[in-house]
Short mmCIF file of C-alpha atoms and ligand atoms in Angstrom, two decimals:
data_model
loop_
_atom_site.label_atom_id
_atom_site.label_comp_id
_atom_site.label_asym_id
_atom_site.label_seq_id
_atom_site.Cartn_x
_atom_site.Cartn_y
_atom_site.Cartn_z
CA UNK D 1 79.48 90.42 123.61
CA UNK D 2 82.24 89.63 126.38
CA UNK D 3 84.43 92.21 127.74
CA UNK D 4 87.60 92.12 129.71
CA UNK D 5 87.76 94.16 133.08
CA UNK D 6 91.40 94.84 133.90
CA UNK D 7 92.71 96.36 137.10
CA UNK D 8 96.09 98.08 135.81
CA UNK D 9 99.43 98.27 137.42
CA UNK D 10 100.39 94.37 138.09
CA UNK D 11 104.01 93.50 137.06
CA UNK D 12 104.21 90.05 134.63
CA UNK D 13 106.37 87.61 135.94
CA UNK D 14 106.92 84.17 135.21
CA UNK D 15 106.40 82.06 132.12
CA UNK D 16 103.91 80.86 129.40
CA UNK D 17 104.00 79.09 126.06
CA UNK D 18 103.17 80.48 123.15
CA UNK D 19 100.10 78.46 121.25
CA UNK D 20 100.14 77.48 117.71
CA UNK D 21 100.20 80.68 114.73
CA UNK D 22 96.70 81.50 113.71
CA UNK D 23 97.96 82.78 110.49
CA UNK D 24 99.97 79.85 109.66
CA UNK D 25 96.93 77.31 110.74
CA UNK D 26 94.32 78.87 108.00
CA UNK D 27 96.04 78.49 105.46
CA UNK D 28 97.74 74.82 105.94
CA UNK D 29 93.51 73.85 107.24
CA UNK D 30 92.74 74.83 103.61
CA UNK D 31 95.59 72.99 102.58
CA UNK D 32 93.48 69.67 103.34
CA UNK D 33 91.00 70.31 99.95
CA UNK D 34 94.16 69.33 98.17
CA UNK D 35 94.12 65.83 99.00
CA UNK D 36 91.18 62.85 99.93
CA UNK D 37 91.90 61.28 103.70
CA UNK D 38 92.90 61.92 107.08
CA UNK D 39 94.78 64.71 108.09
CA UNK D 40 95.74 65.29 111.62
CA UNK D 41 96.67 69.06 112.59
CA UNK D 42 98.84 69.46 115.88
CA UNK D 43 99.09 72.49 118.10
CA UNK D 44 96.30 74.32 116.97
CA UNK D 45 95.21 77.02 119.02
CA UNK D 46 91.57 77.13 119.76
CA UNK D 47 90.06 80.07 118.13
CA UNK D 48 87.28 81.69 116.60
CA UNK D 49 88.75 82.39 113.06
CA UNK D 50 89.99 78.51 113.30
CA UNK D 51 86.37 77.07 114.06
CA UNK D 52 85.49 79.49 111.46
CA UNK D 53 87.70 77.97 108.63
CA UNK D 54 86.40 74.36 110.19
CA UNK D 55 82.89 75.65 109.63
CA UNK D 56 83.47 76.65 105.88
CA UNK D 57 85.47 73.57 105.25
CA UNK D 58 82.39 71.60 106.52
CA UNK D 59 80.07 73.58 104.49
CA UNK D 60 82.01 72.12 101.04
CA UNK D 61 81.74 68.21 102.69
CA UNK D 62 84.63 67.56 104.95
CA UNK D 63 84.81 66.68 108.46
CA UNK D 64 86.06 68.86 110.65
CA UNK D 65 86.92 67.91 114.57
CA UNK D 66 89.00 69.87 117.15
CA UNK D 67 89.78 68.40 120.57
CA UNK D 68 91.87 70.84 122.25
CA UNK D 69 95.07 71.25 119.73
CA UNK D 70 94.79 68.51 117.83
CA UNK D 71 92.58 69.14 114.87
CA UNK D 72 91.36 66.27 112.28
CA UNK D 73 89.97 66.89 108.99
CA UNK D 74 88.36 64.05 106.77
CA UNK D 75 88.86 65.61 103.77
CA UNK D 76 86.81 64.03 100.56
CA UNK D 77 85.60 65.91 97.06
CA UNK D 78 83.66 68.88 98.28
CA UNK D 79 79.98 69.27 97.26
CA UNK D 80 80.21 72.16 96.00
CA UNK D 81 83.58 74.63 95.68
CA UNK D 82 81.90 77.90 97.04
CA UNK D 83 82.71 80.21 99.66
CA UNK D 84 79.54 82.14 100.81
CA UNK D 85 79.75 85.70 102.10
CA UNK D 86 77.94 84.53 105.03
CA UNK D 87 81.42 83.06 106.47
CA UNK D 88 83.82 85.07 104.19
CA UNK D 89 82.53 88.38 105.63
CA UNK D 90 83.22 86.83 109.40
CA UNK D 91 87.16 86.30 108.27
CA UNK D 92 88.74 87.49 105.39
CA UNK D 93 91.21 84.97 105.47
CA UNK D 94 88.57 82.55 103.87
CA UNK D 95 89.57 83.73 100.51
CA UNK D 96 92.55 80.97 101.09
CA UNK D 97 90.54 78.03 100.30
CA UNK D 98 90.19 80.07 96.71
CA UNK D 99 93.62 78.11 95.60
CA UNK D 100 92.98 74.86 96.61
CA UNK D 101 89.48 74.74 95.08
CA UNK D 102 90.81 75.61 91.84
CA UNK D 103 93.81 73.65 92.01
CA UNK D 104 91.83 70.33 93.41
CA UNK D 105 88.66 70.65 90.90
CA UNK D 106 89.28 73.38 88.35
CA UNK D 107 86.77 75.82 89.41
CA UNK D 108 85.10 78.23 92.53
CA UNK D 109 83.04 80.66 93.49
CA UNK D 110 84.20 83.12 96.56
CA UNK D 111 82.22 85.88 97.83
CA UNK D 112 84.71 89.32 97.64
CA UNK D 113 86.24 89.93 101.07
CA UNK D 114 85.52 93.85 100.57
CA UNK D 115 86.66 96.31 102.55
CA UNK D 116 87.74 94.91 106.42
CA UNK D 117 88.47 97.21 109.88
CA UNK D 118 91.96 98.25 108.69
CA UNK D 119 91.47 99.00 104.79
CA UNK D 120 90.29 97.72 101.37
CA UNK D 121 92.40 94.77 100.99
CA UNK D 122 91.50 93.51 97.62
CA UNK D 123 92.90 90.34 96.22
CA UNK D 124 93.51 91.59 92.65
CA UNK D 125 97.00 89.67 93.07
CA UNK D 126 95.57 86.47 93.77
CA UNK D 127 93.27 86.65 90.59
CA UNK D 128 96.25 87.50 88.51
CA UNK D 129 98.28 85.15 89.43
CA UNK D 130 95.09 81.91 88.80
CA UNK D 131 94.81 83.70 85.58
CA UNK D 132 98.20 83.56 84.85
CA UNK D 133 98.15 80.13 85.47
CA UNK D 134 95.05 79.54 82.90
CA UNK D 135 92.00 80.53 85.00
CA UNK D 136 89.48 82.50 83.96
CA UNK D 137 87.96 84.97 86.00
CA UNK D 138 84.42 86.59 86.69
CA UNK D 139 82.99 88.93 88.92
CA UNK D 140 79.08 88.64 89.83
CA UNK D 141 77.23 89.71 92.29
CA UNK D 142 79.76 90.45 94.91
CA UNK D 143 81.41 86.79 94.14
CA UNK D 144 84.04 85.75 92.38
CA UNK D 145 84.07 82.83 89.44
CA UNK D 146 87.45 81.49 88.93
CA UNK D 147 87.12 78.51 85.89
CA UNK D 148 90.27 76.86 84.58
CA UNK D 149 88.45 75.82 80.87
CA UNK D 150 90.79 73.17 80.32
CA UNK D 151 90.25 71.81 83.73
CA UNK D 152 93.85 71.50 85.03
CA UNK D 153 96.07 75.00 86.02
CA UNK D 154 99.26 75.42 84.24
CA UNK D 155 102.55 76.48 85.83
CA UNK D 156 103.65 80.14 84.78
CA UNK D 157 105.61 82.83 86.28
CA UNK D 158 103.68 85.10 88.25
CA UNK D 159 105.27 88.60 89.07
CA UNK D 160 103.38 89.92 92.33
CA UNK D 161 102.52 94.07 92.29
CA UNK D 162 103.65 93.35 96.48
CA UNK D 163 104.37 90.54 98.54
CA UNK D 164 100.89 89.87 99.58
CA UNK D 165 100.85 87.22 102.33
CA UNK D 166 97.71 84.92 101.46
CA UNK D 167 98.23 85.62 97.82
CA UNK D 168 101.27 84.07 98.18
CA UNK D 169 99.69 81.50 100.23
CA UNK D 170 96.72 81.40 97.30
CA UNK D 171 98.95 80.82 94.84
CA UNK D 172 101.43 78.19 96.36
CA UNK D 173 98.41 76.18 97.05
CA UNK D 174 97.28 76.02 93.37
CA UNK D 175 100.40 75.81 91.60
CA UNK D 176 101.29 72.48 93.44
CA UNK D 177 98.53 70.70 91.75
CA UNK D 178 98.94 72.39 88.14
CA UNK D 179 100.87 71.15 85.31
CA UNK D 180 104.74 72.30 84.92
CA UNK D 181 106.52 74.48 86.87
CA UNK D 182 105.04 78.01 88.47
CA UNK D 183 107.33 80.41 89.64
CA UNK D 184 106.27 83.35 92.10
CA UNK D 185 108.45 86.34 92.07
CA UNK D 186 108.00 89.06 94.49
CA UNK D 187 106.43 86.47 97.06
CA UNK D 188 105.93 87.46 100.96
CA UNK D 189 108.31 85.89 102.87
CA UNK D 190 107.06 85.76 106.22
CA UNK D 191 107.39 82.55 108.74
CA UNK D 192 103.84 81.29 107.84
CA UNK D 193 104.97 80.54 104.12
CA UNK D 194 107.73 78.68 104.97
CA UNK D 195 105.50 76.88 107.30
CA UNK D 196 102.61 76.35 104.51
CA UNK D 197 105.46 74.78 102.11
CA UNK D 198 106.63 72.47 105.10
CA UNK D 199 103.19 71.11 104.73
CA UNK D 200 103.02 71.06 101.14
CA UNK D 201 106.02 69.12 100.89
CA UNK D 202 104.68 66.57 103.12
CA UNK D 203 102.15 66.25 101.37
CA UNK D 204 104.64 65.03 98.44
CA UNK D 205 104.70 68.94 96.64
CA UNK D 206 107.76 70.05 95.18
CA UNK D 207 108.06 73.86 96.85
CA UNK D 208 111.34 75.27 96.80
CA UNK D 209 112.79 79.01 97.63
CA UNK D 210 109.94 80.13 100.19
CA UNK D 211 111.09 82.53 103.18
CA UNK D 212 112.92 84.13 99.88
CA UNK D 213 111.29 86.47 97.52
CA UNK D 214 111.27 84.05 94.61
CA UNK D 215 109.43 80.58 94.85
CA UNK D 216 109.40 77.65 92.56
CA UNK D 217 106.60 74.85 92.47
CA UNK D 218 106.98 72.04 90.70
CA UNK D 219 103.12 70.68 89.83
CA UNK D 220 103.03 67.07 90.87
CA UNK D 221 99.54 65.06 89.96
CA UNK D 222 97.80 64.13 93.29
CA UNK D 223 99.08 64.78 97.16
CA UNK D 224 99.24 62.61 100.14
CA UNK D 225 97.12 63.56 103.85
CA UNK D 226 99.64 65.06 106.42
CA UNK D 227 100.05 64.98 109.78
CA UNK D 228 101.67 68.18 111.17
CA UNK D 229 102.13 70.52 114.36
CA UNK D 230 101.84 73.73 113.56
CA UNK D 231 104.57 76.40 114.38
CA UNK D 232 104.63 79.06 117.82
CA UNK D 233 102.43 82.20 116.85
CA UNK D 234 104.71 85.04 116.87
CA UNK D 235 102.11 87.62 117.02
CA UNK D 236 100.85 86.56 120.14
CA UNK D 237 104.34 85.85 121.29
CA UNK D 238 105.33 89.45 120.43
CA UNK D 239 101.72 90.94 121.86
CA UNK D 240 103.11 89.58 125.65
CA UNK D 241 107.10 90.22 125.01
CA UNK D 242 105.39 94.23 125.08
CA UNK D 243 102.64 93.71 127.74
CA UNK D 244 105.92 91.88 130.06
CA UNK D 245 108.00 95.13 129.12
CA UNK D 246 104.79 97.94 129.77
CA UNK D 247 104.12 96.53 133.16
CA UNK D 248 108.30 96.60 133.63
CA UNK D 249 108.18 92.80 134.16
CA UNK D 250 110.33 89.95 133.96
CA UNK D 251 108.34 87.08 131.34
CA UNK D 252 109.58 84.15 129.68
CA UNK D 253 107.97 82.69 126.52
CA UNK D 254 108.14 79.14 125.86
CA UNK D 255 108.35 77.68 122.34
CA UNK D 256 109.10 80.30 120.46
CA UNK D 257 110.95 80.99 117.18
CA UNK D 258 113.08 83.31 118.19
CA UNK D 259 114.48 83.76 114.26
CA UNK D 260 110.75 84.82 113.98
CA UNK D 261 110.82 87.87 116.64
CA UNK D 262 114.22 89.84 115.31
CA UNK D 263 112.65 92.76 114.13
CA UNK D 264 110.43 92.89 117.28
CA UNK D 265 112.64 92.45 120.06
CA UNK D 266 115.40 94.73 117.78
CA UNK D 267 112.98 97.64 118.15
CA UNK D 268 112.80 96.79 122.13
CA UNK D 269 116.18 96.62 122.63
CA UNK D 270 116.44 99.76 121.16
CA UNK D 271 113.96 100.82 123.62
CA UNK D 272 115.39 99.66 126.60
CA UNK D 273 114.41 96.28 127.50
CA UNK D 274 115.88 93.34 127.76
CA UNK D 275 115.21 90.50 125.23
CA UNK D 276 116.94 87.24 125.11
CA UNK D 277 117.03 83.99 123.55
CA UNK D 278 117.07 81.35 126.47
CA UNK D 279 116.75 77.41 125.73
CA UNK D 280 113.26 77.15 123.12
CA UNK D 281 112.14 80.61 123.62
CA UNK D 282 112.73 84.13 124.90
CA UNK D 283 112.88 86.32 127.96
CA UNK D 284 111.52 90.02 128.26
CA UNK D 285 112.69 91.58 131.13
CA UNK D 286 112.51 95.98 131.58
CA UNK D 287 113.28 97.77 134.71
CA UNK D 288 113.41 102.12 134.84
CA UNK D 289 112.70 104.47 131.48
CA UNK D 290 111.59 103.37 128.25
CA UNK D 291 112.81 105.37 125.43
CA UNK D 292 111.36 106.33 122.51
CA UNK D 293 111.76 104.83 118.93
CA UNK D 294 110.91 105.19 115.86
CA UNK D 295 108.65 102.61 114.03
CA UNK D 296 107.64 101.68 110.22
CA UNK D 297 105.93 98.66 109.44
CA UNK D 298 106.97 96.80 106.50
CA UNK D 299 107.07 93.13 105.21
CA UNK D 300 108.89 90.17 106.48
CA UNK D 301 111.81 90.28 107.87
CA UNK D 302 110.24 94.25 108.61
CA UNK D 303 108.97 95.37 111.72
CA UNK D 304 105.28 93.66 111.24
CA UNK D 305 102.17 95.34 111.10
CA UNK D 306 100.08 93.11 113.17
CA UNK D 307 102.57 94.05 116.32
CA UNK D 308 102.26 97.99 115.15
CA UNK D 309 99.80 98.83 117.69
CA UNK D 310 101.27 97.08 120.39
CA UNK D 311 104.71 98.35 120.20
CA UNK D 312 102.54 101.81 120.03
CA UNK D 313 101.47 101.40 123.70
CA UNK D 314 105.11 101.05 125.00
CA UNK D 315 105.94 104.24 123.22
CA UNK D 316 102.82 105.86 124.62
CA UNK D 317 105.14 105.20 127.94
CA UNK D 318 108.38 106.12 126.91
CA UNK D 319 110.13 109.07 127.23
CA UNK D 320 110.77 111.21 124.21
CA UNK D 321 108.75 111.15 121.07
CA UNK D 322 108.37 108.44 118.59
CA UNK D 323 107.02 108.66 114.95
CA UNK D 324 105.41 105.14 114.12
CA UNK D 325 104.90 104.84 110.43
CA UNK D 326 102.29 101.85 109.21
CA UNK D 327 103.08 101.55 105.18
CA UNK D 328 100.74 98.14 104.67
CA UNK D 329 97.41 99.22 105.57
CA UNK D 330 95.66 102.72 105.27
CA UNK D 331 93.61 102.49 108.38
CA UNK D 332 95.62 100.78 111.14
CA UNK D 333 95.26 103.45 114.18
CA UNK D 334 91.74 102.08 115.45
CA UNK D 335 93.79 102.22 118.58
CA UNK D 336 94.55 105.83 118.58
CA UNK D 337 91.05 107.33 119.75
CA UNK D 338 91.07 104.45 122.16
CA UNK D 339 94.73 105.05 123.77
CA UNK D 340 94.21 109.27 123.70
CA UNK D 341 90.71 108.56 125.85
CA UNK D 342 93.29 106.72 128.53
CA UNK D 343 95.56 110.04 128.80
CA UNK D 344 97.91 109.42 125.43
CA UNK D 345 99.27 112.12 123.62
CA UNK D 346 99.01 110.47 119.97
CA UNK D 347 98.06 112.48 116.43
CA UNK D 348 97.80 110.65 113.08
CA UNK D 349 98.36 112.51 109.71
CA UNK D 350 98.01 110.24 107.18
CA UNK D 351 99.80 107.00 108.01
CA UNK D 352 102.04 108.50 110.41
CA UNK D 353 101.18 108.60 114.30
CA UNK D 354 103.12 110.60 116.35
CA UNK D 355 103.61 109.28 120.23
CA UNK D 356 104.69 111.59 122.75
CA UNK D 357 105.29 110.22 126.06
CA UNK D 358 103.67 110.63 128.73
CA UNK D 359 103.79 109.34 133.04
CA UNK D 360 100.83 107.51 133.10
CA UNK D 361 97.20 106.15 131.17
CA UNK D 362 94.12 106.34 133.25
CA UNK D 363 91.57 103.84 133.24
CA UNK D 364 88.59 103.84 130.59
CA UNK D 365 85.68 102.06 128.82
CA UNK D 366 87.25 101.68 125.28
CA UNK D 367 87.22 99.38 122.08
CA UNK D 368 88.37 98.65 118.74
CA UNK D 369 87.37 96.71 115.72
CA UNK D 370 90.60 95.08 114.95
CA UNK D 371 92.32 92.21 116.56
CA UNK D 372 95.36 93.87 116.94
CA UNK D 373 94.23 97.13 118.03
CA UNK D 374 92.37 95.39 120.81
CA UNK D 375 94.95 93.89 122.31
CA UNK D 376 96.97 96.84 122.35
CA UNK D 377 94.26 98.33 124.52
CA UNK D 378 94.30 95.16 127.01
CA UNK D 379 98.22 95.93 127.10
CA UNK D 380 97.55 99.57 127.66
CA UNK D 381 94.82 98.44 130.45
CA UNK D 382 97.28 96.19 132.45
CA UNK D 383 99.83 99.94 132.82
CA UNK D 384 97.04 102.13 133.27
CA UNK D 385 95.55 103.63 136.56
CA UNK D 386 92.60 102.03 137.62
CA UNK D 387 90.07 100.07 135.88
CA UNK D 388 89.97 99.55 132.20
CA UNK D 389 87.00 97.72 130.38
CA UNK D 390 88.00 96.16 126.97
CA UNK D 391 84.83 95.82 125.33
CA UNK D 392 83.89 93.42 122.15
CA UNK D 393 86.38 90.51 123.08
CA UNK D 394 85.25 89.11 120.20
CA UNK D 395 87.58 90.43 118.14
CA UNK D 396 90.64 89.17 120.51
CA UNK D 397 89.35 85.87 120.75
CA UNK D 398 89.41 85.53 116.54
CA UNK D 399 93.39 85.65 117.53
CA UNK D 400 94.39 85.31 121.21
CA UNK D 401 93.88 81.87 122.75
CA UNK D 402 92.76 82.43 126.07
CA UNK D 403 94.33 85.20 126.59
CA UNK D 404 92.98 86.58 130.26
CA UNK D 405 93.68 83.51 131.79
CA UNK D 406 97.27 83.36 130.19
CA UNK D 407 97.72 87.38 131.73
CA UNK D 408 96.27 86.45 134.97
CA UNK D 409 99.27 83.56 135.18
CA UNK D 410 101.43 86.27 135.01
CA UNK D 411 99.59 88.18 137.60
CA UNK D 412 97.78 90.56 135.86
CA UNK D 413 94.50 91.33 137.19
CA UNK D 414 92.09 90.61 134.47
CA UNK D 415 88.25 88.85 134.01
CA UNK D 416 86.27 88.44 131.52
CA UNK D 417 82.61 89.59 131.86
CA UNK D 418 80.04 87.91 129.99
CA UNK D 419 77.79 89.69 127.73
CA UNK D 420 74.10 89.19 125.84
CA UNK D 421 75.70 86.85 122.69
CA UNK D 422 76.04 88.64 119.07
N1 EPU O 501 97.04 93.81 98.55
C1 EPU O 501 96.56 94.21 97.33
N2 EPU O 501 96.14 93.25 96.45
C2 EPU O 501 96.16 91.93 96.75
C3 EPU O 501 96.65 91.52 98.00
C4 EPU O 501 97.08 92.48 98.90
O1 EPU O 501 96.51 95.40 97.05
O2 EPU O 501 95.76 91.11 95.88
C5 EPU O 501 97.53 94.81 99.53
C6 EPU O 501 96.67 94.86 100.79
O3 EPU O 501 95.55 95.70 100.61
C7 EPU O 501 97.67 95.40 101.80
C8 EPU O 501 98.98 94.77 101.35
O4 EPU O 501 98.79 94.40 100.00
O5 EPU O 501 97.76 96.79 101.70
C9 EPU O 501 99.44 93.57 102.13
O6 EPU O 501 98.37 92.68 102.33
P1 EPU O 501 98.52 91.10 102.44
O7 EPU O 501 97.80 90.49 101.30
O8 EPU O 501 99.94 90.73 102.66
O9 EPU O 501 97.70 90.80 103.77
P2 EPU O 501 96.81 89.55 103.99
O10 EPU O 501 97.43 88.39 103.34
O11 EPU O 501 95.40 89.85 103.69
C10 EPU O 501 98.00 88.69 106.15
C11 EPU O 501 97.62 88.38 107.57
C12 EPU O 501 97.34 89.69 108.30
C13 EPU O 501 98.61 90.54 108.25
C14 EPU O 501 99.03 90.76 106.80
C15 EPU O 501 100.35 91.50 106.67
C16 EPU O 501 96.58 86.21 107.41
C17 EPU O 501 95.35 85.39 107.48
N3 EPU O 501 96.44 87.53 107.56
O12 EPU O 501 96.91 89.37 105.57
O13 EPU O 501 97.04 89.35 109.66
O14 EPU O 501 98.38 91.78 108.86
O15 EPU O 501 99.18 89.49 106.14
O16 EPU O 501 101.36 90.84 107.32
O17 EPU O 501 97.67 85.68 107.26
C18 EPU O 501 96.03 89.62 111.77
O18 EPU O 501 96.42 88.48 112.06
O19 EPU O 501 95.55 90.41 112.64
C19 EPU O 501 96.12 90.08 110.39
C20 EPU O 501 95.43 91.11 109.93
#
């Protein structure tokens, strides 16, 4: 597998724009199974968990083909409606084509996620909500049967336990094809479901109320293709807003949502930097100390836990002590070992990690099984003394579109070093 070698202590300056949001692109890809034709997908970023959805979706019958950001899909009535663990253990998020499927033909078989790097993740919510909606539900051998016996879903009101994100997701996706009206209380209310209704409704669904906790869907009988460009990633936007501010650089994002940042760049204000809205994006800018803050991660509009260990590394730098507090998942401080090997001062009880600043991180061999802890460590590489190996890429390339070459245009100091494939 690749790695990244990093030589730390290069300021970021200058610009870069922000590619298209992985986690608004799976689920709208899936969104194609709801209707025969051509779709055409716009600023799509180029990355593994994308080809991965493209490779399920071909698996089922459609066409699949990305030239750079566009992505087309030829989408036609699917062999066979089945997820196989061999591409649902790759990426979790391939439990989103569970709502289409069932919407589109009534019935399909998904392989359980299981357990993932950061915690069990089950998708009990999804299930309850298809049943509520008149699916019936079986578990064998590690998959999971969803049947609707009277072939079409019906629309019901679906309390979620938590605003899961793809359950959410799930169910918008089948409830725009059942019969009646489905109401989701309790929905997530992040960016990427406004985004997914956008695309709905041009697809001629009736979604109403999402980016608020309660959504209503109004079935409709068949959808149309879309054409649609899909919105800035603010993830990635958020990962280099820190990496400008750890270096004590001056960056400018292009093409972002700012709306989509607030809780991030609050927390760095806070902190010390500068963050600003200019024209169609945002500019980081830090000079002298950092201080510390405290952190908890929470849902939309929260402080997000897929920037959690990011924000960590600027605290590892700041003076004072912060307590960062990660309420979604149970096992979220992969990043901890990693950043303490480099010369942190970090201990985790529970789901509370306690940062106390320090002057500098030295240089180390380190690694981490989650996307986002991964490219806290290339963040903590591009401040730290010396050189800093980031090994198993793989994981930041299911999420960050080319992200060393994106760095080095800031003038960090990174390569990546190819290794014997998977
Ligand atoms: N949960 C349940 N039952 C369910 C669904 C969720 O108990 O049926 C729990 C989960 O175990 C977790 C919490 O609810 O503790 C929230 O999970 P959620 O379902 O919202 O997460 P997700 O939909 O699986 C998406 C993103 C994640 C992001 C989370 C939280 C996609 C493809 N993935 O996951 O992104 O961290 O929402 O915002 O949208 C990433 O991009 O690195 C990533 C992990």
């Amino acid at each position: 597998m690749d790695s990244f070698r990093i030589r730390g202590g290069a300021r970021l300056e200058g610009s870069l724009r922000v590619s298209g949001a992985k986690n608004a692109a799976l689920p709208i890809l899936c969104a194609a199974l709801l209707a025969d034709g051509e779709h055409r997908f716009r600023n799509v970023p180029a990355l593994r968990d994308v080809a991965t959805m493209g490779q399920l979706l071909e698996t089922m019958g459609l066409t699949v083909v990305q030239d750079g950001s566009v992505l087309d899909i030829t989408s036609r009535a699917v062999n066979e409606p089945v997820a196989p663990y061999e591409l649902v253990k790759k990426m979790r998020a391939s439990v989103l084509v569970l709502g289409p499927l069932v919407a589109r033909y009534g019935e399909a078989t998904v392989s359980l996620p299981g357990g993932c790097a950061i915690g069990a993740r089950p998708i009990d919510q999804h299930l309850k909500g298809l049943e509520a909606m008149g699916a019936k539900v079986d578990l064998d051998h590690g998959y999971v049967h969803v049947k609707v016996p009277r072939g079409r879903l019906t629309g019901a009101e679906v309390v979620l336990d938590m605003p899961t994100v793809t359950g959410t997701e799930n169910l918008m996706s089948a409830a725009v094809l059942a019969e009646g009206r489905t109401t989701l209380v309790n929905a997530a209310r992040e960016p990427e479901i406004e985004e997914l209704a956008r695309v709905l409704n041009k697809m001629g669904a009736n979604v109403t109320g999402a980016g608020t906790d309660v959504i209503v869907i109004e079935g409709r009988e068949g959808l149309e293709p879309v054409d649609h460009a899909i919105m800035a990633d603010r993830i990635e936007a958020g990962t280099y807003m820190v990496a400008a501010a750890a270096t004590k650089g001056n960056v400018y994002l292009d093409g972002v949502t700012f709306d989509h940042l607030e809780a991030v760049a609050a927390k760095m204000r806070q902190a010390g930097c500068e963050v600003e809205r200019e024209g169609e994006g945002v500019r980081v800018v830090a000079e002298g100390d950092l201080k510390a803050v405290d952190i908890k991660t929470a849902p939309h509009p929260g402080f997000p836990t897929d920037m959690q260990a990011q924000l960590m590394v600027l605290m590892v730098m700041a003076k004072g002590q912060s307590v960062i507090e990660e309420t979604i998942f149970e096992n979220r401080f992969m990043h901890v070992p990693e950043l303490n090997r480099m010369g942190a001062n970090i201990s985790v009880h529970g789901r509370t990690a306690t940062v106390k600043g320090v002057d500098s991180l030295q240089g180390a061999s380190v690694m981490a099984t989650d996307l986002r802890a991964s490219a806290s460590l290339v963040i903590a590489g591009l401040l730290a003394q010396g050189e800093t190996e980031v090994l198993r890429v793989y994981h930041i390339d299911r999420g960050y579109e080319h992200i060393e070459e994106k760095l080095a245009g800031l003038g960090a100091t990174i390569e990546r070093v190819p290794g014997a494939s998977a």
